[in-house]
Coordinates of C-alpha atoms in Angstrom, one line a residue:
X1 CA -158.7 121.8 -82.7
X2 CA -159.1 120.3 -79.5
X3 CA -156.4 121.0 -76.5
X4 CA -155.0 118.3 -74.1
X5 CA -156.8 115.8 -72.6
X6 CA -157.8 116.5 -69.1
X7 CA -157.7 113.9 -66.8
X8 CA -155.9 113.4 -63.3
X9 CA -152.6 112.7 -63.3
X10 CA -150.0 110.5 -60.4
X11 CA -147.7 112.0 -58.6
X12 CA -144.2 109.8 -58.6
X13 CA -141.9 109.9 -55.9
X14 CA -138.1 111.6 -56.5
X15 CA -137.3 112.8 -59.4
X16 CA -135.1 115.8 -60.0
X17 CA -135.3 119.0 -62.4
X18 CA -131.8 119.4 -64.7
X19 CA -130.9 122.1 -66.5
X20 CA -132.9 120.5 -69.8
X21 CA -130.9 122.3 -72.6
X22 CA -133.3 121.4 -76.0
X23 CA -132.9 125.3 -77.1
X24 CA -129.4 124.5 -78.3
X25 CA -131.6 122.0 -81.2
X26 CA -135.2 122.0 -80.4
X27 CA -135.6 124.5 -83.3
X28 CA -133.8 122.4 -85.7
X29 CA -135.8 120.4 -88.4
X30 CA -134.7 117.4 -89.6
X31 CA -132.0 117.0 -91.8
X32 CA -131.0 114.2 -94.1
X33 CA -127.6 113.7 -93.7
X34 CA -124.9 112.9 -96.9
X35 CA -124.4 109.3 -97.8
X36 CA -121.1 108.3 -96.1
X37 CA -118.2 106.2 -98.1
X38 CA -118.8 103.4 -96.0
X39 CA -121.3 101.9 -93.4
X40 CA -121.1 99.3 -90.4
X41 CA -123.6 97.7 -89.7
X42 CA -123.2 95.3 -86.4
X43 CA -125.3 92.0 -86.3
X44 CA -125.9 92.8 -82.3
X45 CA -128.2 96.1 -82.2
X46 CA -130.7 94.8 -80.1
X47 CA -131.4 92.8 -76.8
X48 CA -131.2 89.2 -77.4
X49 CA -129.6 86.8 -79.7
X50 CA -127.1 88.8 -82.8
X51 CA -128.5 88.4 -86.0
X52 CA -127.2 85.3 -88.7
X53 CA -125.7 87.2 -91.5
X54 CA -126.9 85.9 -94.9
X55 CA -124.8 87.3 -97.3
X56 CA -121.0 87.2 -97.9
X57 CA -118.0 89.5 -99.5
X58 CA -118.1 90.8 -102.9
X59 CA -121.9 90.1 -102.7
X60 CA -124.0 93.1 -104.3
X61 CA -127.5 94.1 -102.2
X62 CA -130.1 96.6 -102.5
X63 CA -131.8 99.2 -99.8
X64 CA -133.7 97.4 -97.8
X65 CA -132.9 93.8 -98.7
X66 CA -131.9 91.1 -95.7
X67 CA -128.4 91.0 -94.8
X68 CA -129.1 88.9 -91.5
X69 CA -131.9 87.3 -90.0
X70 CA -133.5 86.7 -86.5
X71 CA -132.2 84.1 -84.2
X72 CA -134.7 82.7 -81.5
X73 CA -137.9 84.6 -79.8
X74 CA -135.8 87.5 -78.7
X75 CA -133.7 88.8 -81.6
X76 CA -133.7 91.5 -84.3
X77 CA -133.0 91.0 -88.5
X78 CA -130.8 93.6 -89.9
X79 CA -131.5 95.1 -93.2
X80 CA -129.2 97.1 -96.0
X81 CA -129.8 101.0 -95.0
X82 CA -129.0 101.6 -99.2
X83 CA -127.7 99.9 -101.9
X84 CA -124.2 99.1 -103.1
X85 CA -121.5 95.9 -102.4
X86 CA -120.6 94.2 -99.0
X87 CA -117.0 94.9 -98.0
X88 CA -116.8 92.2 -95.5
X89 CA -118.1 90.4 -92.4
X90 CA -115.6 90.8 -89.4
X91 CA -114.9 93.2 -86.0
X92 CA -115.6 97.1 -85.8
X93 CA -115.6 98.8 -82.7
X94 CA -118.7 98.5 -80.8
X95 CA -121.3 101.3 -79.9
X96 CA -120.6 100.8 -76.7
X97 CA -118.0 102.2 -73.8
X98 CA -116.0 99.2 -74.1
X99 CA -115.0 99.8 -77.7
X100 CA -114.7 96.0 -78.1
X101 CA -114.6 94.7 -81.4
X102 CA -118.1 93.0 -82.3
X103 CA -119.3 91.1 -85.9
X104 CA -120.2 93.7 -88.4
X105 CA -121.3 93.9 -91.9
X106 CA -119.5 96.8 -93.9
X107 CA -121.2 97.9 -96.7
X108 CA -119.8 100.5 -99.6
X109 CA -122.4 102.6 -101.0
X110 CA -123.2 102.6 -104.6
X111 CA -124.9 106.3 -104.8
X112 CA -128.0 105.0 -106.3
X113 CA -129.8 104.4 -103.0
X114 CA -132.4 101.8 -104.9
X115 CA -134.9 100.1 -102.9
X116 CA -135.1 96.4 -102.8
X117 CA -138.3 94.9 -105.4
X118 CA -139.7 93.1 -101.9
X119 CA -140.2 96.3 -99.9
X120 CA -143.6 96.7 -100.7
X121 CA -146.4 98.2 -98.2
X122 CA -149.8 98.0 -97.5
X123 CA -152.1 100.3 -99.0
X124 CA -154.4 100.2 -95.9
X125 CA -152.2 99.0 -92.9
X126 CA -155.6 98.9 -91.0
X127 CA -157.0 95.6 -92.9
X128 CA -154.2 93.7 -91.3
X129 CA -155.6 91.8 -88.3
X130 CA -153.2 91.6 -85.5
X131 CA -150.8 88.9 -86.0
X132 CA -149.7 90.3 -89.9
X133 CA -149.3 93.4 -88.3
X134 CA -146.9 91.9 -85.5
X135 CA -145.3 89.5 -88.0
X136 CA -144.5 92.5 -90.5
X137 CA -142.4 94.8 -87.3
X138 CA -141.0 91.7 -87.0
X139 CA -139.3 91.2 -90.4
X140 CA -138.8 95.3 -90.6
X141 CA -136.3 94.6 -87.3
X142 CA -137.7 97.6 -85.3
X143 CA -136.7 97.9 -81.9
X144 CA -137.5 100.0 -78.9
X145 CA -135.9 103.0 -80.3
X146 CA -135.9 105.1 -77.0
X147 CA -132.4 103.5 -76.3
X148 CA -134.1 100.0 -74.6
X149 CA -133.2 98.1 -78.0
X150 CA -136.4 95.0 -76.9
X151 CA -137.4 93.9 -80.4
X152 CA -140.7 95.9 -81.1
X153 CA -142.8 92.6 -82.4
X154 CA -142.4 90.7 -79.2
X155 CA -144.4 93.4 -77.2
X156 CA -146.7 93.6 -79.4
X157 CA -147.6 89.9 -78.9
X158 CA -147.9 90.6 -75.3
X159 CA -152.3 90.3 -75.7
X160 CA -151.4 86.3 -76.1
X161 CA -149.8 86.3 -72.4
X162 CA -151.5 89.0 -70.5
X163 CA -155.1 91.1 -70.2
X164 CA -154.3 94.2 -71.9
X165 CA -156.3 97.2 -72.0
X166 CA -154.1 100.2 -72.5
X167 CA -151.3 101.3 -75.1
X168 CA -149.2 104.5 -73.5
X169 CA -146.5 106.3 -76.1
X170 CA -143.6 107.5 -74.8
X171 CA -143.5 111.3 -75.8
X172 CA -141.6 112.5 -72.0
X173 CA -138.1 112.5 -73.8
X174 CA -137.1 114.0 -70.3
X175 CA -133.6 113.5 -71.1
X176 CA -131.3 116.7 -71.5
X177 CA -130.1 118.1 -74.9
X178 CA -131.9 115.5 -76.5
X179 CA -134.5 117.0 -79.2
X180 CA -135.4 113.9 -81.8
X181 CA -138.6 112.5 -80.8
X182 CA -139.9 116.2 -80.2
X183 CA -139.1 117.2 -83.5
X184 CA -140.6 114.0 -85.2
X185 CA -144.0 114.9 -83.5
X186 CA -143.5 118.3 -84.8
X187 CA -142.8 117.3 -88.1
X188 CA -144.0 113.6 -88.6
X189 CA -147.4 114.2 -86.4
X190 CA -149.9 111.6 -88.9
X191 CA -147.3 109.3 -89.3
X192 CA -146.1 108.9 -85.3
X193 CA -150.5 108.4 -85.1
X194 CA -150.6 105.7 -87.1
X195 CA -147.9 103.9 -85.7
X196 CA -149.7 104.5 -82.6
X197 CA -152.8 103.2 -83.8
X198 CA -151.4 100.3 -85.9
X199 CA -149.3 99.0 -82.2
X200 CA -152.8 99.5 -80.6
X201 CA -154.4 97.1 -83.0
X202 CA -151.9 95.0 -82.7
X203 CA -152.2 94.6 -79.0
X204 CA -156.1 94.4 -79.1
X205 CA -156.3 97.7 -76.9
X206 CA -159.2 100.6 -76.9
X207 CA -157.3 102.9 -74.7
X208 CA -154.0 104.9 -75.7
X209 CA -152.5 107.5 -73.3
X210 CA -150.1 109.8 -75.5
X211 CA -147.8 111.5 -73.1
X212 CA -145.3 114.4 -73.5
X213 CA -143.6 116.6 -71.3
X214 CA -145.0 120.2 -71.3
X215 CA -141.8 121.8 -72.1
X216 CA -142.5 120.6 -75.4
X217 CA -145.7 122.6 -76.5
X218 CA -145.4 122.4 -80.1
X219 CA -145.2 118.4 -80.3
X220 CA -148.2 118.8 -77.8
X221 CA -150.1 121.0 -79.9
X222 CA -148.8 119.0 -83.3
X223 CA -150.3 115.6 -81.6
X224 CA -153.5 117.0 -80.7
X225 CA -154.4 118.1 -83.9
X226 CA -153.3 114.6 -85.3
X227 CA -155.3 113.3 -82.9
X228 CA -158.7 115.3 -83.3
X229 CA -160.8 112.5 -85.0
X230 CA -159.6 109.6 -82.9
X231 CA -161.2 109.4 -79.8
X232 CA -158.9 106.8 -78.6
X233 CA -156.2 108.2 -78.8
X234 CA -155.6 110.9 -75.7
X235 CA -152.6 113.4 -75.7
X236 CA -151.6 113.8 -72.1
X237 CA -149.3 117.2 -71.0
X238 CA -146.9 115.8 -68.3
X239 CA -144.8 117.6 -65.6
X240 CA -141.8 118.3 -67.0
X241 CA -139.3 116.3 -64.7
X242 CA -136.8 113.9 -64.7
X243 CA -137.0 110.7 -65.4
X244 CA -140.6 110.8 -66.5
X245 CA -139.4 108.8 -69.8
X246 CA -139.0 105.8 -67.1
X247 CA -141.2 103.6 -68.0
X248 CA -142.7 102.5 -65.3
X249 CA -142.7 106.0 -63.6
X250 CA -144.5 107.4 -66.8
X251 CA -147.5 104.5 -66.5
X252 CA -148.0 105.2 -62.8
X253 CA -147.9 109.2 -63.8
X254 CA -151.1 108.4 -66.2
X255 CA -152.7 105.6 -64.8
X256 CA -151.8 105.4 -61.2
X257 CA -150.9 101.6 -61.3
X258 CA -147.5 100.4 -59.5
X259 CA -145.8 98.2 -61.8
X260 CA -144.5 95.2 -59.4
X261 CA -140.8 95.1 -58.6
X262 CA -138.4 93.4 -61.3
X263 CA -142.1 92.9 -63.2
X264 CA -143.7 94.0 -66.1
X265 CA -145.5 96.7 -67.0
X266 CA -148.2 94.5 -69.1
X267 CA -148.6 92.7 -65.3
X268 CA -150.7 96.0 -64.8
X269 CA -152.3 95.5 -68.1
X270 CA -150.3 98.0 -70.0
X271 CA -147.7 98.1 -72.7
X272 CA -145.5 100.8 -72.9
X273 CA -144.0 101.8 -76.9
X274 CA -141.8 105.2 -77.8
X275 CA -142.5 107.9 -80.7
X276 CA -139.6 106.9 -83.1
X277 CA -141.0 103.4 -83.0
X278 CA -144.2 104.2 -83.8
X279 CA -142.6 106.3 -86.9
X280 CA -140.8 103.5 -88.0
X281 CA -144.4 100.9 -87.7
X282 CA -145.9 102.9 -89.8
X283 CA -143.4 103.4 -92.5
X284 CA -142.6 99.5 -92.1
X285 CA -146.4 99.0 -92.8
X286 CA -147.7 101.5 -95.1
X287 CA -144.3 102.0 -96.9
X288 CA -142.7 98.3 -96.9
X289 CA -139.3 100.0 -95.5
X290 CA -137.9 98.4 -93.1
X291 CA -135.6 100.0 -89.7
X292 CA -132.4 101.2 -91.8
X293 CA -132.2 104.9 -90.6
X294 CA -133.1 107.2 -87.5
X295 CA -133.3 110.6 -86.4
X296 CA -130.0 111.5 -83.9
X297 CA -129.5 114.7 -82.1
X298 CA -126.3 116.3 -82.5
X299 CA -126.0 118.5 -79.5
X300 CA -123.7 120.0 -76.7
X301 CA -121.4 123.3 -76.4
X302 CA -118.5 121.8 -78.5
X303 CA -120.8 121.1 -81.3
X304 CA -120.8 124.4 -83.5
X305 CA -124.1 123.8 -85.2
X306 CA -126.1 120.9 -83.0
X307 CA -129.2 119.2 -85.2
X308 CA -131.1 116.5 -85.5
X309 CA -129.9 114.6 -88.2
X310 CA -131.6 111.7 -90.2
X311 CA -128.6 109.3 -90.3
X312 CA -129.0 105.7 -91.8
X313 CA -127.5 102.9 -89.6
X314 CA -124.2 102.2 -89.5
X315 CA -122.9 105.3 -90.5
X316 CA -119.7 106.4 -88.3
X317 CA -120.9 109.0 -85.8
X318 CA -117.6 111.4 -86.9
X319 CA -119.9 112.0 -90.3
X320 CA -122.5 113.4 -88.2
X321 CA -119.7 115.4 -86.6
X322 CA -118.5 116.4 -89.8
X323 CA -121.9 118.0 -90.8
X324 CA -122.5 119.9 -87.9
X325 CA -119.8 121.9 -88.5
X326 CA -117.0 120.2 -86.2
X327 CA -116.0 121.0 -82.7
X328 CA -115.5 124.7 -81.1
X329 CA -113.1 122.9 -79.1
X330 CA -112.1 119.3 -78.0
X331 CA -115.0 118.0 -76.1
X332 CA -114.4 116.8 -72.7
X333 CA -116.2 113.6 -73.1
X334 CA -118.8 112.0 -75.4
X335 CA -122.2 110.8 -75.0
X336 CA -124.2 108.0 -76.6
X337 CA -127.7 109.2 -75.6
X338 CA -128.6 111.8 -73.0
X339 CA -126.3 113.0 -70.2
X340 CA -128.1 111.4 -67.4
X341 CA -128.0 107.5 -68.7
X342 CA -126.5 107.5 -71.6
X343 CA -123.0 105.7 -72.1
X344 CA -119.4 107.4 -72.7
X345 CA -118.1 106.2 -76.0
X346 CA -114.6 105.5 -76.8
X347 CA -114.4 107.2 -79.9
X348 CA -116.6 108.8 -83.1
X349 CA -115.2 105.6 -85.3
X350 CA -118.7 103.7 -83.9
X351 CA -122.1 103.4 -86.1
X352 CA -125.1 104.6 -85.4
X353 CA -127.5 101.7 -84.7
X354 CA -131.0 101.7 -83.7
X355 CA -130.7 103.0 -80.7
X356 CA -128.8 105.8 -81.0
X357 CA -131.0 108.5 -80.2
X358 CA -128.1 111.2 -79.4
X359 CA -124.6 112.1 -80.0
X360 CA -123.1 114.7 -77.3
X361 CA -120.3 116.3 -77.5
X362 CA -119.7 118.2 -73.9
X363 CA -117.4 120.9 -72.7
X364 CA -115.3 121.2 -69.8
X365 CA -118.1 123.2 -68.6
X366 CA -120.8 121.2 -68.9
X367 CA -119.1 117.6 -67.5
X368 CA -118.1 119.7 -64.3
X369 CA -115.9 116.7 -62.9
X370 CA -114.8 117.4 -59.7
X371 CA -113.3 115.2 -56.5
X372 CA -115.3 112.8 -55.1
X373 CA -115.4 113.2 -51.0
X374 CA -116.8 111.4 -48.1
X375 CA -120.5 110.7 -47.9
X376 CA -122.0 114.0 -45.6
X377 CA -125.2 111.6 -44.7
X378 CA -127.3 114.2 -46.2
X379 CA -130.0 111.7 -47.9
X380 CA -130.1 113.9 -51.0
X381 CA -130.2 111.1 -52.5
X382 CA -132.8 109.0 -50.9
X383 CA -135.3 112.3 -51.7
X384 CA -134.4 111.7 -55.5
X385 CA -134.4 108.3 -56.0
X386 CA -137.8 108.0 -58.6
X387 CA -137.7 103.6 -56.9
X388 CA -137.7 104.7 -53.0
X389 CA -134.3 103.0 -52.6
X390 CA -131.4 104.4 -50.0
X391 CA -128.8 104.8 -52.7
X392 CA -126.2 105.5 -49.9
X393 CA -126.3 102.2 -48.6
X394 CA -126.5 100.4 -51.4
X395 CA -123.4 102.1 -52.3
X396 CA -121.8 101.0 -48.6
X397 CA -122.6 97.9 -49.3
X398 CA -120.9 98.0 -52.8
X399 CA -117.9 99.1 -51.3
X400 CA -117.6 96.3 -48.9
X401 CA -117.8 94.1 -51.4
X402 CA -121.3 92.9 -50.0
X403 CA -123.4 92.9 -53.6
X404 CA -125.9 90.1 -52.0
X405 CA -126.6 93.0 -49.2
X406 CA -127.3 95.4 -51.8
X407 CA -129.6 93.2 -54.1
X408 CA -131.7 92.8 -50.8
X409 CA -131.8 96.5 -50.7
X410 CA -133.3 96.7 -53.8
X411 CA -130.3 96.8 -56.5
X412 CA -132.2 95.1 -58.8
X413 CA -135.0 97.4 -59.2
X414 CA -132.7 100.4 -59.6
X415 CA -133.3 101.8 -62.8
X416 CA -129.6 103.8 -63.3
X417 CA -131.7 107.0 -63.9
X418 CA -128.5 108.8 -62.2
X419 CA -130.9 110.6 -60.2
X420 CA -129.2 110.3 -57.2
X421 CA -125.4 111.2 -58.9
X422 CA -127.1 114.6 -59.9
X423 CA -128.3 115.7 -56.2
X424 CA -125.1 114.0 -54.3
X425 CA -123.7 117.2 -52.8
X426 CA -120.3 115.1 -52.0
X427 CA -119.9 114.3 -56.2
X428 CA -120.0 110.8 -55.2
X429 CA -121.0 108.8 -59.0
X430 CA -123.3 106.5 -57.0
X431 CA -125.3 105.5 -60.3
X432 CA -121.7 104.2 -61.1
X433 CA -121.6 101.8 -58.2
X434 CA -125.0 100.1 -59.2
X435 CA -123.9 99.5 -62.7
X436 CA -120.6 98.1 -61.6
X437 CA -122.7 96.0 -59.2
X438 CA -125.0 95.0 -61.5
X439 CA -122.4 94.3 -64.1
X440 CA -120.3 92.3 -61.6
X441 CA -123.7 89.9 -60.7
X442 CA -124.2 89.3 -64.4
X443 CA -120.8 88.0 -64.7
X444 CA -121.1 85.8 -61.8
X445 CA -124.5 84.8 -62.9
X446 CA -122.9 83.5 -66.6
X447 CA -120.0 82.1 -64.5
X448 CA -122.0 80.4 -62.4
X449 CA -124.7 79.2 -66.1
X450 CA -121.5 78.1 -67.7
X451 CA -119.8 76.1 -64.5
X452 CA -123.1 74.7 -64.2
X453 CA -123.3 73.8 -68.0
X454 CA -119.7 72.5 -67.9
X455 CA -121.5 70.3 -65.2
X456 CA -124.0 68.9 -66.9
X457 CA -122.3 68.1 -70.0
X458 CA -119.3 66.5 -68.1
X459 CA -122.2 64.0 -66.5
X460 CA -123.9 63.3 -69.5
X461 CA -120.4 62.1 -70.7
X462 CA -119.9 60.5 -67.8
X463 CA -123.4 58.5 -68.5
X464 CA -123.1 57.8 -71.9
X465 CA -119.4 56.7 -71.3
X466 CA -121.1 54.7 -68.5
X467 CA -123.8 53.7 -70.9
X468 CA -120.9 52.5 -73.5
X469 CA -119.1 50.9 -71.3
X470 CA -122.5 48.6 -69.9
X471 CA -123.4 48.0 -73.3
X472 CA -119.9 46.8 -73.9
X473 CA -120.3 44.4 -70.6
X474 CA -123.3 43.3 -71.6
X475 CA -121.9 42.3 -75.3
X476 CA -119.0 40.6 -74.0
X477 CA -120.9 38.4 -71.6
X478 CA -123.6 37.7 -74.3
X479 CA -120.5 36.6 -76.8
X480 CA -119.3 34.6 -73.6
X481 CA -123.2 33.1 -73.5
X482 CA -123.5 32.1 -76.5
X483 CA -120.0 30.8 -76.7
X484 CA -120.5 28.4 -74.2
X485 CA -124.1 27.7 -75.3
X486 CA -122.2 26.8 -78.8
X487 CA -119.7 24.4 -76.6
X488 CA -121.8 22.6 -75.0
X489 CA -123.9 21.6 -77.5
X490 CA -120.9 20.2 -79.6
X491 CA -120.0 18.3 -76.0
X492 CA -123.4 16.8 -76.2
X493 CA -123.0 16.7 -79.9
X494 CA -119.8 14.3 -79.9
X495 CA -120.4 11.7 -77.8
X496 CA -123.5 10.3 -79.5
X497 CA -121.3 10.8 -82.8
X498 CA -118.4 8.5 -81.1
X499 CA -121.3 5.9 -79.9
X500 CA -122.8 5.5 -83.1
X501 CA -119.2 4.5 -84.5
X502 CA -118.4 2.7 -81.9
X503 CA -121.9 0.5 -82.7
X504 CA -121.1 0.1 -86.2
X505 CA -117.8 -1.5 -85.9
X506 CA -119.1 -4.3 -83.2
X507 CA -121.9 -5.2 -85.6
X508 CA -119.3 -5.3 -88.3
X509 CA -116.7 -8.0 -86.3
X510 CA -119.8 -10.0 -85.1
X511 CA -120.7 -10.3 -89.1
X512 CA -117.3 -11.4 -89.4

C-alpha cells in the first residue's frame, strides 16, 4: 500500500487551532439507529426552490418512492426514507434557529421498511456517460451534504459552463466534535471512491485531489489503500487547522489558485464535492437508492454516550438523543452542525434533513458565555480572518448602522467561519454581526425585488387598462364611423327615392 501523495501544498492566511474534540466519537462505528414512530420530512432541505409534494393524506408509499419533486434549475426531490402511510402535509418546526413552522410531509412507519420496485441500480455505474450519471443524482435528490445543501447534480453540470480540469473531495472535516465523514472513510472507503470517481466522470475531469486533515490518520490510511490502483485519484494529508473545510481555502491549500471574490471555485477550473456525497452517488448509482438517510454525530459533554448514528431523514433529533443514552445534565445550548458555524436550534422536536451532519449537545463548560466588553484594538482578529478582512471594522460599521460601509469592506466575502469570535479576547460575537448584516441586506434586497415587482405589475395594469381603454376609443369612434357612413348614404339614398315619385305623378296628370 502506497502512503500519501506528496506534493506541495499552499499556505492560507488566518486560520485558528480549536480544541478539536473527535476522541469523545472518533472511535465510534456507525450505528443504525431504531425506526422512529413517525418521521418529518420538510419539502425545503436544500438551497433553491421547495420541492412539489405529489402525494396526499391516507396515501400508502414505499422506501424510496417520490413524495415531491424538483421545481426549477436549483431545487431538490424528496423521497420516502421507508415505507408505511402519509399522515399529512402541513407545518413542523423547522431545522433551523428560528423554529418557524415550514411545509412537511409526515410519514408513519409501517415496520417493513420495503423498497420501492423503481429503485433499481446500475450494475456498472461506469458505462453511464456523463449526462445519465448527472441526471440520476438528480432524481436521487443528493445535496452537498457537508451542511452547504447546493443540489449535487447542478455542479456536476458545471463542464457545460466552465473549463474544468480538477475534482477536489472534501475530507478536512475541520469542524470540532464532528466525527461522520471520518468514520465513513474508515468504514465505507470503496464506496466514498466510487462516488469520487463516478462525480469525476461526470465533470469530464482527469485530476482528483482527495484531502483530509492529518488528525485523521486512519481515514488517511483507509483512502489510500482504496485508492492504490487509481492513479487519478491522489489522497492529500492536510494541516490540521481551522477552517480548512472552507472551500475555497481547501482549493487554494492544494492547488494554489485564488478563487475570485463572491466567484466560483469552477472560475479556477475546479469543482469542489464532500465525502458523504460521494457515499450517497454511489449508492444512488450502483444501488438505485436514493438520499433518504445520513450519518449524524451525536456528540458533546451532556451526551452520555456520543456516536455517529445512521439516522433516516426526518426523524426527530430527540430519537437520536434517546439512543445515546440521554443527557448527564441539561445542556446549555444545542448545535446543528459543528460549534464554530453551525446554527443553535430551538428544540430536539426538528428532523434530521440532509444536512445535518451533527447534533451537539454542550455543557456549561464547553459554551463558556461570558460578558461581552469594549473592543481593546488588539487585531486578533484581523490575524485570524482565513478572507484578509478587518473584522473590527466591519463590525463598527455594523453598529452604526452603516451595512453599505461594511459590504465595501468586504462583508460579502466573509465566509461566517467564526474565526474571528474564537480569538476576540474582549468576547465580542463578531461572526454574529456579519450574519445579522448579511441577513438584514437579504431582507432589504427581497424588499427592494418585491417593491420593484409590485412596480412592474402595477404598470403593466396600468398599460393594459390603458390598452382597454384605447381599444374601447377606437371601437366607439368606429361605431360612430360607420354610423354616420350608414346615414349618409340613406340621405343620399332618399332624395332620388322622393324624385323618382315625384316624376311618376307628373307623367301621370299630363296622361290625364
Amino acid at each position: 500500500m502506497g502512503g500519501l501523495a506528496d506534493m506541495r501544498l499552499f499556505r492560507i492566511r488566518g486560520g485558528v487551532h480549536p480544541d478539536d474534540r473527535k476522541r469523545l466519537s472518533a472511535e465510534q462505528p456507525i450505528e443504525n439507529l431504531p425506526m422512529p414512530r413517525l418521521l418529518h420530512i420538510p419539502l425545503q432541505q436544500h438551497i433553491g426552490a421547495p420541492a412539489a409534494p405529489l402525494v396526499h393524506r391516507g396515501e400508502t408509499v414505499r422506501k424510496g418512492q417520490l413524495l415531491a419533486r424538483s421545481q426549477g434549475m436549483i431545487s431538490a426531490p424528496v423521497h420516502a426514507p421507508t415505507s408505511g402511510r402519509i399522515m399529512g402535509i402541513g407545518g413542523y418546526p423547522a431545522h433551523h434557529p428560528s423554529g418557524l413552522s415550514v411545509r412537511t410531509i409526515t410519514l408513519m412507519p409501517d415496520g417493513y421498511d420495503e423498497w420501492d420496485d423503481d429503485c433499481e441500480g446500475v450494475a456498472d455505474p461506469f458505462t453511464l456517460d456523463p449526462d445519465q450519471v448527472a441526471e440520476r443524482v438528480a432524481r436521487a435528490g443528493i445535496v452537498g451534504m457537508g451542511g452547504a445543501t447546493f443540489p449535487s447534480a447542478v455542479k456536476l453540470k458545471l463542464h457545460k459552463r466552465y473549463e474544468l480540469h480538477t475534482l477536489v473531495i472534501n475530507g478536512a472535516e475541520c469542524e470540532p466534535y464532528l466525527t461522520c465523514d471520518d468514520r465513513l472513510m474508515r468504514e465505507r472507503s470503496e464506496d466514498v471512491r466510487d462516488g469520487v470517481l463516478l462525480m469525476a466522470r461526470a465533470l469530464g475531469v482527469k485530476r482528483i485531489l482527495f484531502g483530509i486533515e492529518n488528525n485523521k490518520p486512519e481515514a488517511q490510511s483507509a483512502m489510500t489503500e482504496a485508492a492504490a490502483d487509481f492513479p487519478e485519484l491522489r489522497i492529500v494529508g492536510l494541516p490540521t487547522r481551522y477552517p480548512m473545510g472552507s472551500e475555497k481555502h481547501l482549493v487554494q491549500t492544494l492547488t494554489g489558485k485564488e478563487t475570485p471574490a463572491r466567484g466560483l471555485t469552477a472560475d479556477i477550473g475546479v469543482v469542489v464535492h464532500n465525502v458523504a456525497t460521494a457515499a450517497a452517488v454511489n449508492d444512488a448509482l450502483r444501488h438505485g437508492r436514493p438520499l433518504v438517510s445520513r450519518v449524524v454525530t451525536v456528540s458533546g459533554s451532556a451526551v452520555r454516550q456520543p456516536r455517529n448514528v445512521h439516522a433516516l431523514i426526518g426523524t426527530p433529533l430527540d430519537e437520536l438523543v434517546r439512543f445515546c443514552g440521554g443527557f448527564h445534565d441539561e445542556p446549555a445550548r444545542l448545535i446543528s452542525g459543528g460549534p464554530m458555524m453551525g446554527q443553535p436550534l430551538p428544540s430536539l422536536r426538528v428532523p434530521v434533513v440532509k444536512g445535518s451532519n451533527g447534533l451537539l449537545a454542550l455543557s456549561e463548560e464547553e459554551v463558556q458565555s461570558q460578558a461581552e466588553m469594549p473592543c481593546i484594538r488588539c487585531a486578533s482578529c484581523v490575524k485570524a480572518c482565513p478572507c484578509g478582512l478587518l473584522p473590527l471594522s466591519m463590525a463598527a460599521h455594523i453598529r452604526a448602522g452603516s451595512l453599505e460601509a461594511s459590504v465595501d469592506m468586504g462583508l460579502l466575502d466573509c465566509i461566517a467561519c467564526g474565526s474571528c469570535s474564537y480569538v476576540c479576547p474582549s468576547h465580542i460575537p463578531l461572526v454574529q454581526y456579519f450574519n445579522h448584516a448579511k441577513g438584514e441586506l437579504a431582507a432589504r434586497q427581497r424588499t427592494q425585488h418585491r417593491q420593484g415587482e409590485t412596480k412592474r405589475l402595477a404598470e403593466q395594469r396600468a398599460a393594459r387598462m390603458e390598452a382597454i381603454k384605447k381599444a374601447k376609443r377606437e371601437a366607439m369612434a368606429k361605431r360612430k364611423r360607420e354610423m354616420a357612413e350608414k346615414k349618409a348614404r340613406e340621405a343620399a339614398a332618399a332624395p332620388q327615392g322622393d324624385s323618382a315619385s315625384a316624376d311618376e305623378r307628373s307623367s301621370e296628370g299630363a296622361g290625364a
